[in-house]
Short mmCIF file of C-alpha atoms in Angstrom, two decimals:
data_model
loop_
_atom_site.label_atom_id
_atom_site.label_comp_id
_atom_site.label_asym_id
_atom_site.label_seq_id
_atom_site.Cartn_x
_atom_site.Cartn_y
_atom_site.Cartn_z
CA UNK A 124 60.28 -135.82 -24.83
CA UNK A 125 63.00 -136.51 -22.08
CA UNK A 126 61.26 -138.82 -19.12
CA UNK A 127 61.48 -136.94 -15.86
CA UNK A 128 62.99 -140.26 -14.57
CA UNK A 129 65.88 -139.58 -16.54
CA UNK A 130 66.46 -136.02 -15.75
CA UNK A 131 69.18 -136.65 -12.92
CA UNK A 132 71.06 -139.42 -14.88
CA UNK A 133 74.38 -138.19 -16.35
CA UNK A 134 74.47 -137.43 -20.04
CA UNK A 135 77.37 -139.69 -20.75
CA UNK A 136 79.08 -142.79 -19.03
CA UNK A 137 81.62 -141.89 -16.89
CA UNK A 138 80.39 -138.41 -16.36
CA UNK A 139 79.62 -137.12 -12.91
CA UNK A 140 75.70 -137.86 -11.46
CA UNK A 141 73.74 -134.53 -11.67
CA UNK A 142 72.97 -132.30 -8.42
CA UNK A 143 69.80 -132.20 -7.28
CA UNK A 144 70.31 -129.04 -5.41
CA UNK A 145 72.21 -126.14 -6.42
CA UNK A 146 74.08 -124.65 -3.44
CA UNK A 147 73.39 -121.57 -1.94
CA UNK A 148 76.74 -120.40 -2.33
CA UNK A 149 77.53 -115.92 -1.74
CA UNK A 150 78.28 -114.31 -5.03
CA UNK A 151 77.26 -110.83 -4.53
CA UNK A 152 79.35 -109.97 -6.68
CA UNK A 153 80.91 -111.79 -9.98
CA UNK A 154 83.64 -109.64 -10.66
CA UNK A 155 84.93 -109.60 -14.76
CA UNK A 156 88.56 -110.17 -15.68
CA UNK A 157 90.62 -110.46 -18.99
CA UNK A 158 92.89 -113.52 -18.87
CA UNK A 159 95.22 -111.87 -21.76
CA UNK A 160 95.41 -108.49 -20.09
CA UNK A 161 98.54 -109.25 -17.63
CA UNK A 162 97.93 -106.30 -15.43
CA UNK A 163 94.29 -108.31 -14.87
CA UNK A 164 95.89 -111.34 -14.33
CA UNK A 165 98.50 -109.72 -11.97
CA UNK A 166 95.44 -108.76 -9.60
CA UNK A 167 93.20 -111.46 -9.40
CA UNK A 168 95.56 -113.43 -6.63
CA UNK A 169 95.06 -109.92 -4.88
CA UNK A 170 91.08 -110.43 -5.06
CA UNK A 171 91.02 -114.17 -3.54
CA UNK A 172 89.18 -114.33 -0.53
CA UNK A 173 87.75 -110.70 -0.79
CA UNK A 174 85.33 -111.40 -3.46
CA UNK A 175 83.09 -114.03 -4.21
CA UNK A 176 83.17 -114.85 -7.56
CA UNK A 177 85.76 -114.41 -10.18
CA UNK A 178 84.96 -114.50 -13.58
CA UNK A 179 87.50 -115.09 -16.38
CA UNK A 180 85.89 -113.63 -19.35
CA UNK A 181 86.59 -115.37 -22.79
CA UNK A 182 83.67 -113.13 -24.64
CA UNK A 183 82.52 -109.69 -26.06
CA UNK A 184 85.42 -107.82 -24.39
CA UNK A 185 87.83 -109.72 -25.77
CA UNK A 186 89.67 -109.05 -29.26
CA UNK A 187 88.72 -111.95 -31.81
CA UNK A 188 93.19 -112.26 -32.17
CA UNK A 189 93.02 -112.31 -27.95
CA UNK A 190 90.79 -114.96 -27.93
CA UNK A 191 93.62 -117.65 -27.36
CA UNK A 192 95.46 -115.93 -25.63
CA UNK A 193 92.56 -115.12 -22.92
CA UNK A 194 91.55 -119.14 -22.88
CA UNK A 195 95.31 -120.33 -22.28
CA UNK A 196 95.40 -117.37 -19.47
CA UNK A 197 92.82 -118.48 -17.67
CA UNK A 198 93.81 -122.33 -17.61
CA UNK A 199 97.18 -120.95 -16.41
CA UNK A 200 95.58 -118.54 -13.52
CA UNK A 201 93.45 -121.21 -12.35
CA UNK A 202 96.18 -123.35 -12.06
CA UNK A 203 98.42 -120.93 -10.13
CA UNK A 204 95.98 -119.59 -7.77
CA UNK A 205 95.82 -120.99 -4.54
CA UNK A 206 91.84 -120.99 -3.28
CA UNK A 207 90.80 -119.74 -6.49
CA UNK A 208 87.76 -122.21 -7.64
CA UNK A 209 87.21 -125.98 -6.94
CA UNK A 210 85.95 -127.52 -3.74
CA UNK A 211 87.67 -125.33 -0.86
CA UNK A 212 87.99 -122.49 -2.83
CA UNK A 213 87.35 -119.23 -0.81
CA UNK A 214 86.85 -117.62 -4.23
CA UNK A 215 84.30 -119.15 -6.62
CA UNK A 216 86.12 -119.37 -10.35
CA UNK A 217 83.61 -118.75 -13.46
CA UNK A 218 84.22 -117.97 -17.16
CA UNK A 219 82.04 -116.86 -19.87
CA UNK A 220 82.80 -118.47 -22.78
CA UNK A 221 82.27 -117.08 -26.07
CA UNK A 222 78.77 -117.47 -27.92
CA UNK A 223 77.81 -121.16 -29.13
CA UNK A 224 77.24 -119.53 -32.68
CA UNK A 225 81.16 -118.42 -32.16
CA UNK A 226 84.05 -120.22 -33.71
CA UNK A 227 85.82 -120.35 -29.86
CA UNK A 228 83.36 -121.87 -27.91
CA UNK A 229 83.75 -125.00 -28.78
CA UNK A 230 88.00 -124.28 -28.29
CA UNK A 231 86.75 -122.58 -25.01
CA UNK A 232 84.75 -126.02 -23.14
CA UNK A 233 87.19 -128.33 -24.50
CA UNK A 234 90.17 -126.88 -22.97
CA UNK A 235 88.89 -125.39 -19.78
CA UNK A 236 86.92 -128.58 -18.99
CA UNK A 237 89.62 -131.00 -19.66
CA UNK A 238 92.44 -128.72 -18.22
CA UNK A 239 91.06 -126.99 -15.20
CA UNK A 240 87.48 -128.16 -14.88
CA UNK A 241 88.30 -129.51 -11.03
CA UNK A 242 88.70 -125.51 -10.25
CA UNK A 243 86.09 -124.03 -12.52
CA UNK A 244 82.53 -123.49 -10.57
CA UNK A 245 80.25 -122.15 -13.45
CA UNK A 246 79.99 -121.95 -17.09
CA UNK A 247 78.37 -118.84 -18.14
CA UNK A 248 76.75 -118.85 -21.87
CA UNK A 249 76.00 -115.77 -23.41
CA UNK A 250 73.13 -115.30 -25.85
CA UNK A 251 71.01 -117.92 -24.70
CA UNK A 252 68.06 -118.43 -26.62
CA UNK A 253 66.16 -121.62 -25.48
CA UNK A 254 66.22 -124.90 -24.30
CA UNK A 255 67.99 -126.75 -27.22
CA UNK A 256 71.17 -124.46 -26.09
CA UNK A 257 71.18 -125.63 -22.95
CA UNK A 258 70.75 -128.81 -24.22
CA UNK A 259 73.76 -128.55 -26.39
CA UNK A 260 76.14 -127.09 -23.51
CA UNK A 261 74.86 -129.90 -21.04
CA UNK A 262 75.70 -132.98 -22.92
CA UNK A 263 79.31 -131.31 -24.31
CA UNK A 264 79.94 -131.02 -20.39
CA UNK A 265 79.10 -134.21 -19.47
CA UNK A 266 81.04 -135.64 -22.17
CA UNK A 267 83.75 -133.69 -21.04
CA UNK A 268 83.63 -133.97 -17.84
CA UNK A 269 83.75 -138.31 -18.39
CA UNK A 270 86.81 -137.44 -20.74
CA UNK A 271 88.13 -135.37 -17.67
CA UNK A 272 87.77 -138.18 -14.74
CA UNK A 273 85.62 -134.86 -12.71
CA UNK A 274 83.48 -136.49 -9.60
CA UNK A 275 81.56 -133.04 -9.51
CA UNK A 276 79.43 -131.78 -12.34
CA UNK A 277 80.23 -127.81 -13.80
CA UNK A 278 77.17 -125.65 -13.56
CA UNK A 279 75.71 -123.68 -16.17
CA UNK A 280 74.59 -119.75 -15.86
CA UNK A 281 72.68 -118.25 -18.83
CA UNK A 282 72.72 -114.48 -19.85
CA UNK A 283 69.16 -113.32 -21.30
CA UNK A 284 70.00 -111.01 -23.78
CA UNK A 285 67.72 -111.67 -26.51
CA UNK A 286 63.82 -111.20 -26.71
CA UNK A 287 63.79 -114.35 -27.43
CA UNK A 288 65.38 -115.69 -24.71
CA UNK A 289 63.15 -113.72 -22.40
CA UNK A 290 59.68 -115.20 -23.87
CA UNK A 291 61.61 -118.86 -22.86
CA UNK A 292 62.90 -117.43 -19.46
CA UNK A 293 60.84 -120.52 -17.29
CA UNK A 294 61.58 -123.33 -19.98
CA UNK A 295 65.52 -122.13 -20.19
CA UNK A 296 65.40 -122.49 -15.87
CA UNK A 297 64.39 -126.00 -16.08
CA UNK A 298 66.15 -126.97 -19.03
CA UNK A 299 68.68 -128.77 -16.84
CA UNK A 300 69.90 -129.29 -13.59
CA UNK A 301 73.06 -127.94 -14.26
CA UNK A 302 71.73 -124.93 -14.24
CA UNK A 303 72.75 -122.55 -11.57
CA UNK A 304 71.05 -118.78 -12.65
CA UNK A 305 70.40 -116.11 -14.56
CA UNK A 306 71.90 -112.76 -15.43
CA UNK A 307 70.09 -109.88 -17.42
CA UNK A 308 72.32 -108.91 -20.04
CA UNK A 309 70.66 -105.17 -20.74
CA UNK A 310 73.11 -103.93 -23.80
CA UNK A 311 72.40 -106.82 -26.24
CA UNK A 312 69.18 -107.26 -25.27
CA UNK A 313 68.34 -103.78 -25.78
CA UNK A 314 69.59 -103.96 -29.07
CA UNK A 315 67.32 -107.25 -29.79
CA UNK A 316 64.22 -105.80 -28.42
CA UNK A 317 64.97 -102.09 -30.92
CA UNK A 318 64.58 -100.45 -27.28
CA UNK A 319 65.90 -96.33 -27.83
CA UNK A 320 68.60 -96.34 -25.76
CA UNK A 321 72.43 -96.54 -25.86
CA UNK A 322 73.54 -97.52 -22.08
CA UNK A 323 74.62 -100.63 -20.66
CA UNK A 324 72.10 -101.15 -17.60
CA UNK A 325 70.25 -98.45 -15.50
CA UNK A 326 67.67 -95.70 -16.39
CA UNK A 327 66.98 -93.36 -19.19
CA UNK A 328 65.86 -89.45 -18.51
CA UNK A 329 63.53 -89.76 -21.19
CA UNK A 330 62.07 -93.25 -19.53
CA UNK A 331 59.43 -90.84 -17.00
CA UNK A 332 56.06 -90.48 -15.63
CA UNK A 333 54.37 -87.06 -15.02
CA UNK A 334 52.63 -85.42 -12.44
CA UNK A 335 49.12 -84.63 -13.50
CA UNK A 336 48.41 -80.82 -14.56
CA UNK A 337 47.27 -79.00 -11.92
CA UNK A 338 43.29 -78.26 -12.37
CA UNK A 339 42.26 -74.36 -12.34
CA UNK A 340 39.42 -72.61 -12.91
CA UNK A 341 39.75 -72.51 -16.64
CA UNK A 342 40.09 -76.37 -17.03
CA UNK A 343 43.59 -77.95 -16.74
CA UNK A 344 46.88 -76.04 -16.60
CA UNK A 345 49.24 -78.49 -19.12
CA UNK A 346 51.81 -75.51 -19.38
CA UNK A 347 52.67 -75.20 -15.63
CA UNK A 348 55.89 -77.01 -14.41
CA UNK A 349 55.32 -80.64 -13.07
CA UNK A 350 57.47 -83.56 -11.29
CA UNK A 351 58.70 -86.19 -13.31
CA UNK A 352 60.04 -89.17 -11.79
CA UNK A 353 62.31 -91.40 -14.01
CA UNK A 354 61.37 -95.34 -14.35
CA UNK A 355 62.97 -98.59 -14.52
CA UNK A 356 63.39 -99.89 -17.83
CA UNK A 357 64.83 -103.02 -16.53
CA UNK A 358 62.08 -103.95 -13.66
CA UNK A 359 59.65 -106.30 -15.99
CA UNK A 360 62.40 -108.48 -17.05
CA UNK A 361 64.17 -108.68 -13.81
CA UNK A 362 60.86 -109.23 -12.18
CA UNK A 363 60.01 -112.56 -14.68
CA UNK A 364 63.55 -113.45 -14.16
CA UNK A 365 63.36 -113.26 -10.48
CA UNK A 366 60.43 -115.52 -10.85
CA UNK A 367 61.52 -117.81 -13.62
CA UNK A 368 64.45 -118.69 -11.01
CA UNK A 369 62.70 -119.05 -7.91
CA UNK A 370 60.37 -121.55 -9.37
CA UNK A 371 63.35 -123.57 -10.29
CA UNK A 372 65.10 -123.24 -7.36
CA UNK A 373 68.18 -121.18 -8.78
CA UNK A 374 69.29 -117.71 -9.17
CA UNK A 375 68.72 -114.29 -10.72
CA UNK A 376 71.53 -111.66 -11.21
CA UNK A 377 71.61 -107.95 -12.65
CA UNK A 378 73.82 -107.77 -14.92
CA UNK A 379 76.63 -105.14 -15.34
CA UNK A 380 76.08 -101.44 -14.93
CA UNK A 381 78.12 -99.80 -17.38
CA UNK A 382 78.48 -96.15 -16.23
CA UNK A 383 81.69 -96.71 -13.42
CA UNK A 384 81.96 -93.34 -12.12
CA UNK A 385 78.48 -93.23 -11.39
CA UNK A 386 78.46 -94.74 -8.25
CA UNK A 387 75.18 -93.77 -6.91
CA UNK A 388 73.32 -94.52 -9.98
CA UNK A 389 75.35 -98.06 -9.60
CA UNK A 390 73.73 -98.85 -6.34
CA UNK A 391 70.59 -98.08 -6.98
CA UNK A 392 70.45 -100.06 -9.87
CA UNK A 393 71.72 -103.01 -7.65
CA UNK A 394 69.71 -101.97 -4.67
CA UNK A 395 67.00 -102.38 -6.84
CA UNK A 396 67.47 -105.62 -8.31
CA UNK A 397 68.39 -106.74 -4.93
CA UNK A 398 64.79 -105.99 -3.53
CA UNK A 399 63.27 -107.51 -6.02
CA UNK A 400 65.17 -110.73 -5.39
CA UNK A 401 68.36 -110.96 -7.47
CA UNK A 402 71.37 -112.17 -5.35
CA UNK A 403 74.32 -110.40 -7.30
CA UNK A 404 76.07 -108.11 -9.79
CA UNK A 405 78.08 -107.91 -12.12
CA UNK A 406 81.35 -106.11 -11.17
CA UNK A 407 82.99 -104.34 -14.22
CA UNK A 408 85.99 -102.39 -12.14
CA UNK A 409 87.04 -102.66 -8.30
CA UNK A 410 85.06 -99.71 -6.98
CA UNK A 411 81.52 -101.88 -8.36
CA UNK A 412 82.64 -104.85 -5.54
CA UNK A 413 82.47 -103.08 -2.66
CA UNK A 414 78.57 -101.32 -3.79
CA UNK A 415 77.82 -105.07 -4.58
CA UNK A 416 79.22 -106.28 -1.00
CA UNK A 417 77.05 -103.59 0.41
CA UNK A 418 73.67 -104.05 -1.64
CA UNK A 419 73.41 -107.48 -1.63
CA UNK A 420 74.71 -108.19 2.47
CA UNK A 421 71.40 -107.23 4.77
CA UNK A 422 71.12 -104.78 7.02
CA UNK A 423 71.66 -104.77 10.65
CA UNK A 424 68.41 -103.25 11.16
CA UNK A 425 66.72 -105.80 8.77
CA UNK A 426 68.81 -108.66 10.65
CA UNK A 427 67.67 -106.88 14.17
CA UNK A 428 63.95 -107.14 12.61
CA UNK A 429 64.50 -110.42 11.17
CA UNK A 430 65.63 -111.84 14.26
CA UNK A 431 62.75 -109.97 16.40
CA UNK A 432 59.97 -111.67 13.82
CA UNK A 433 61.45 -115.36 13.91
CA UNK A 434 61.72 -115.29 18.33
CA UNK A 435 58.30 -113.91 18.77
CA UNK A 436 57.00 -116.48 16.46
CA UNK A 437 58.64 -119.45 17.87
CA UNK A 438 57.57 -118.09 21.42
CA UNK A 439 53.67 -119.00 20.09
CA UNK A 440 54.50 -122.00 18.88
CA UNK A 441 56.62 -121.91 15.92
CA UNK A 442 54.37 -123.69 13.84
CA UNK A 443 53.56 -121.33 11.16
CA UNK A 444 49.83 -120.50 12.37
CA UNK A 445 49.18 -117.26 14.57
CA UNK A 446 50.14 -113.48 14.49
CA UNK A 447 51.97 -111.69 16.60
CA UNK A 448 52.28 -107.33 16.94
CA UNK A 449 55.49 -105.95 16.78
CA UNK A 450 56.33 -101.83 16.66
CA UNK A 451 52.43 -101.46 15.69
CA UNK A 452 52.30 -103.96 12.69
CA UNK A 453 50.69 -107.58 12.15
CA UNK A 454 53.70 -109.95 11.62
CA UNK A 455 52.21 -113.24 10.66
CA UNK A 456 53.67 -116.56 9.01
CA UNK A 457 54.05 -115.27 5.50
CA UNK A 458 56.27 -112.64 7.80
CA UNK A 459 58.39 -115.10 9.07
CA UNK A 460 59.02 -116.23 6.01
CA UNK A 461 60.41 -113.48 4.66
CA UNK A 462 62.54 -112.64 7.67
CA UNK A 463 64.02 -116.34 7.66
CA UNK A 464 65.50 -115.51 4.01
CA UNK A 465 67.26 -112.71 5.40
CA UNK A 466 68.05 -114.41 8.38
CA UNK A 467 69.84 -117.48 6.20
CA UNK A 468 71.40 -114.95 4.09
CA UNK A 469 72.78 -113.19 6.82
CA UNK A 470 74.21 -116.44 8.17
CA UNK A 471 75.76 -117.57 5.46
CA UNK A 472 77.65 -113.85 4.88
CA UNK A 473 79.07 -114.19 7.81
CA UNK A 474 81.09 -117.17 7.15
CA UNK A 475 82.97 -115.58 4.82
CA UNK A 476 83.26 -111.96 5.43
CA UNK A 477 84.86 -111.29 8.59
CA UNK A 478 83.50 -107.42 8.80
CA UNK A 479 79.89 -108.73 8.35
CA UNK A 480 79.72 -110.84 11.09
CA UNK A 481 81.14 -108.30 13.54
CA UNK A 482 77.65 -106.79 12.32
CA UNK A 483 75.92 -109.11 12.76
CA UNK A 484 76.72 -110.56 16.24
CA UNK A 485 76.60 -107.16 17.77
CA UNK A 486 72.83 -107.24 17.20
CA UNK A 487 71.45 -108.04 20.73
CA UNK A 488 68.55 -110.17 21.43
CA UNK A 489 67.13 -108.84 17.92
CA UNK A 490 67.01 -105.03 19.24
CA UNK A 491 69.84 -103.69 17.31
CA UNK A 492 73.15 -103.14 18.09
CA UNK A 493 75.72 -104.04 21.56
#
């Protein structure tokens, strides 16, 4: 049993101290690239600064005789980027690395690490299953990272896409404090779980609840037509994820959505995740960046409310006691909580995205826009 005293000491001399906070930084979207495809590579320079994460994937997409090829691209992007990963970096840089039951991943740390770990951001591990993973990817980093000469430790983002990863969700959060999120991962873990469906993310037709029968004089009418409405077959785990994180003070992610011409079905799917408390997406072509810009940025009108909540509960005090009645409704301190996410969020949107803070700054006094 580690001691909780040693939790923030580094896991080998030399290696950088642990953080004890993981920064809020924007990644609405994490947007997938092949290092050995060159018309990928050609592009990402093209996505700097109007993204906020790129992710240089070394995994599932990649053919097994690629797999070099994608890990030597990616050292050589990151090197020829300008603002691409590191401290300063407009765009974060992540990879996924390929499984830790693969014959690359070890390949995969010990070359990224050593070559380019100064502009990589996050490790993302695929397949996690539990803590001893974790533990296995933590102390390979520090090691590396000693071996390296890094002052700043890489940060670790697991994909749950196992059952069994699932049932270890809250012990896989606090396994380390590298760790920076979560991400569902909805194809393989469909697969674990034996769940009936072929699609990567999103709904099923058959996944439904139905209107009751209508009632008639003969008893009840099960042959007349009735609504369905399609469910969610991703809200439980998203939910426990969502919560998982939050206790541990990092961050959930949907996964990707792999449908790309359905756009609409796309943002729902985010929209969704987003309300329940995720903070990205997964971006498998250009067109899913800009639904993830949208989806995860607020609102004006919830910045306008925001803003309207947090001034009339300063003006009674500001001490998180007291209600106060805006448009009809009770807004009380569990309110104001709520409305100062939003309100950070929007803040820290702005910084980076140019368009967003036009928004934003037009909103007058809290009552919507100039």
């Amino acid at each position: 049993m580690r001691s909780a005293k040693d939790f923030f000491r580094p896991l080998a001399v030399g290696a950088p101290e642990p953080l004890r906070e993981i920064p809020a930084r924007p990644s609405r979207a994490i947007h997938f690239f092949d290092p050995s495809n060159e018309k990928m590579a050609a592009k990402v320079p093209l996505l700097v600064g109007g993204v906020d994460v790129l992710l240089g994937n070394l995994e599932d997409a990649v053919k097994a005789d690629h797999k070099e090829a994608a890990r030597h691209g990616l050292v050589k992007i990151a090197r020829a980027t300008p603002d691409l990963g590191g401290q300063g970096g407009t765009t974060q840089l992540w990879t996924r690395v390929n499984a830790l039951d693969s014959p690359w991943v070890l390949d995969d740390l010990t070359t990224l690490v050593t070559e380019i770990g100064d502009k990589l951001d996050v490790v993302m591990v695929p397949k996690v299953q539990g803590v001893e993973d974790i533990a296995y990817v933590d102390r390979l980093l520090a090691q590396l990272e000693a071996r390296a000469g890094l002052t700043k430790p890489l940060l670790v983002h697991a994909i749950l896409e196992t059952a069994r990863g699932v049932t270890n969700v809250e012990e896989i959060c606090g396994a380390s404090p590298r760790m920076q999120g979560l991400s569902l991962g909805p194809a393989d873990l469909a697969a674990d779980r034996r769940m009936k469906t072929t699609r990567v993310g999103g709904g099923h037709p058959g996944y439904v609840v139905r209107q009751d029968a209508r009632k008639t004089s003969d008893g009840v009418d099960v042959e007349a037509e009735r609504a369905t409405y399609q469910q969610d077959l991703w809200h439980y785990t998203i939910a426990r994820m969502v919560d998982a994180c939050a206790a541990h003070g990092i961050y959930p992610y949907y996964g990707p959505f792999g449908d790309i011409s359905d756009t609409v079905a796309c943002e729902d799917q985010f929209r969704n995740a987003y309300l329940l408390g995720c903070v990205g997406a997964w971006s498998l072509h250009p067109t899913q960046i800009e639904i993830a810009h949208r989806v995860f940025s607020p609102s004006v009108e919830d910045i306008a409310h925001a803003r309207r909540v947090v001034a009339a509960m300063q003006a009674i005090g500001g001490d998180g006691t007291g209600a106060v009645m805006l448009d009809g409704k009770m807004e009380d301190d569990a309110s104001l909580k709520q409305c100062l996410v939003l309100v950070a969020l929007a803040e820290q949107l702005a910084e980076r995205d140019p368009e967003l803070k036009k928004l934003y700054d037009a909103i007058v006094d809290g009552q919507g826009e100039a």
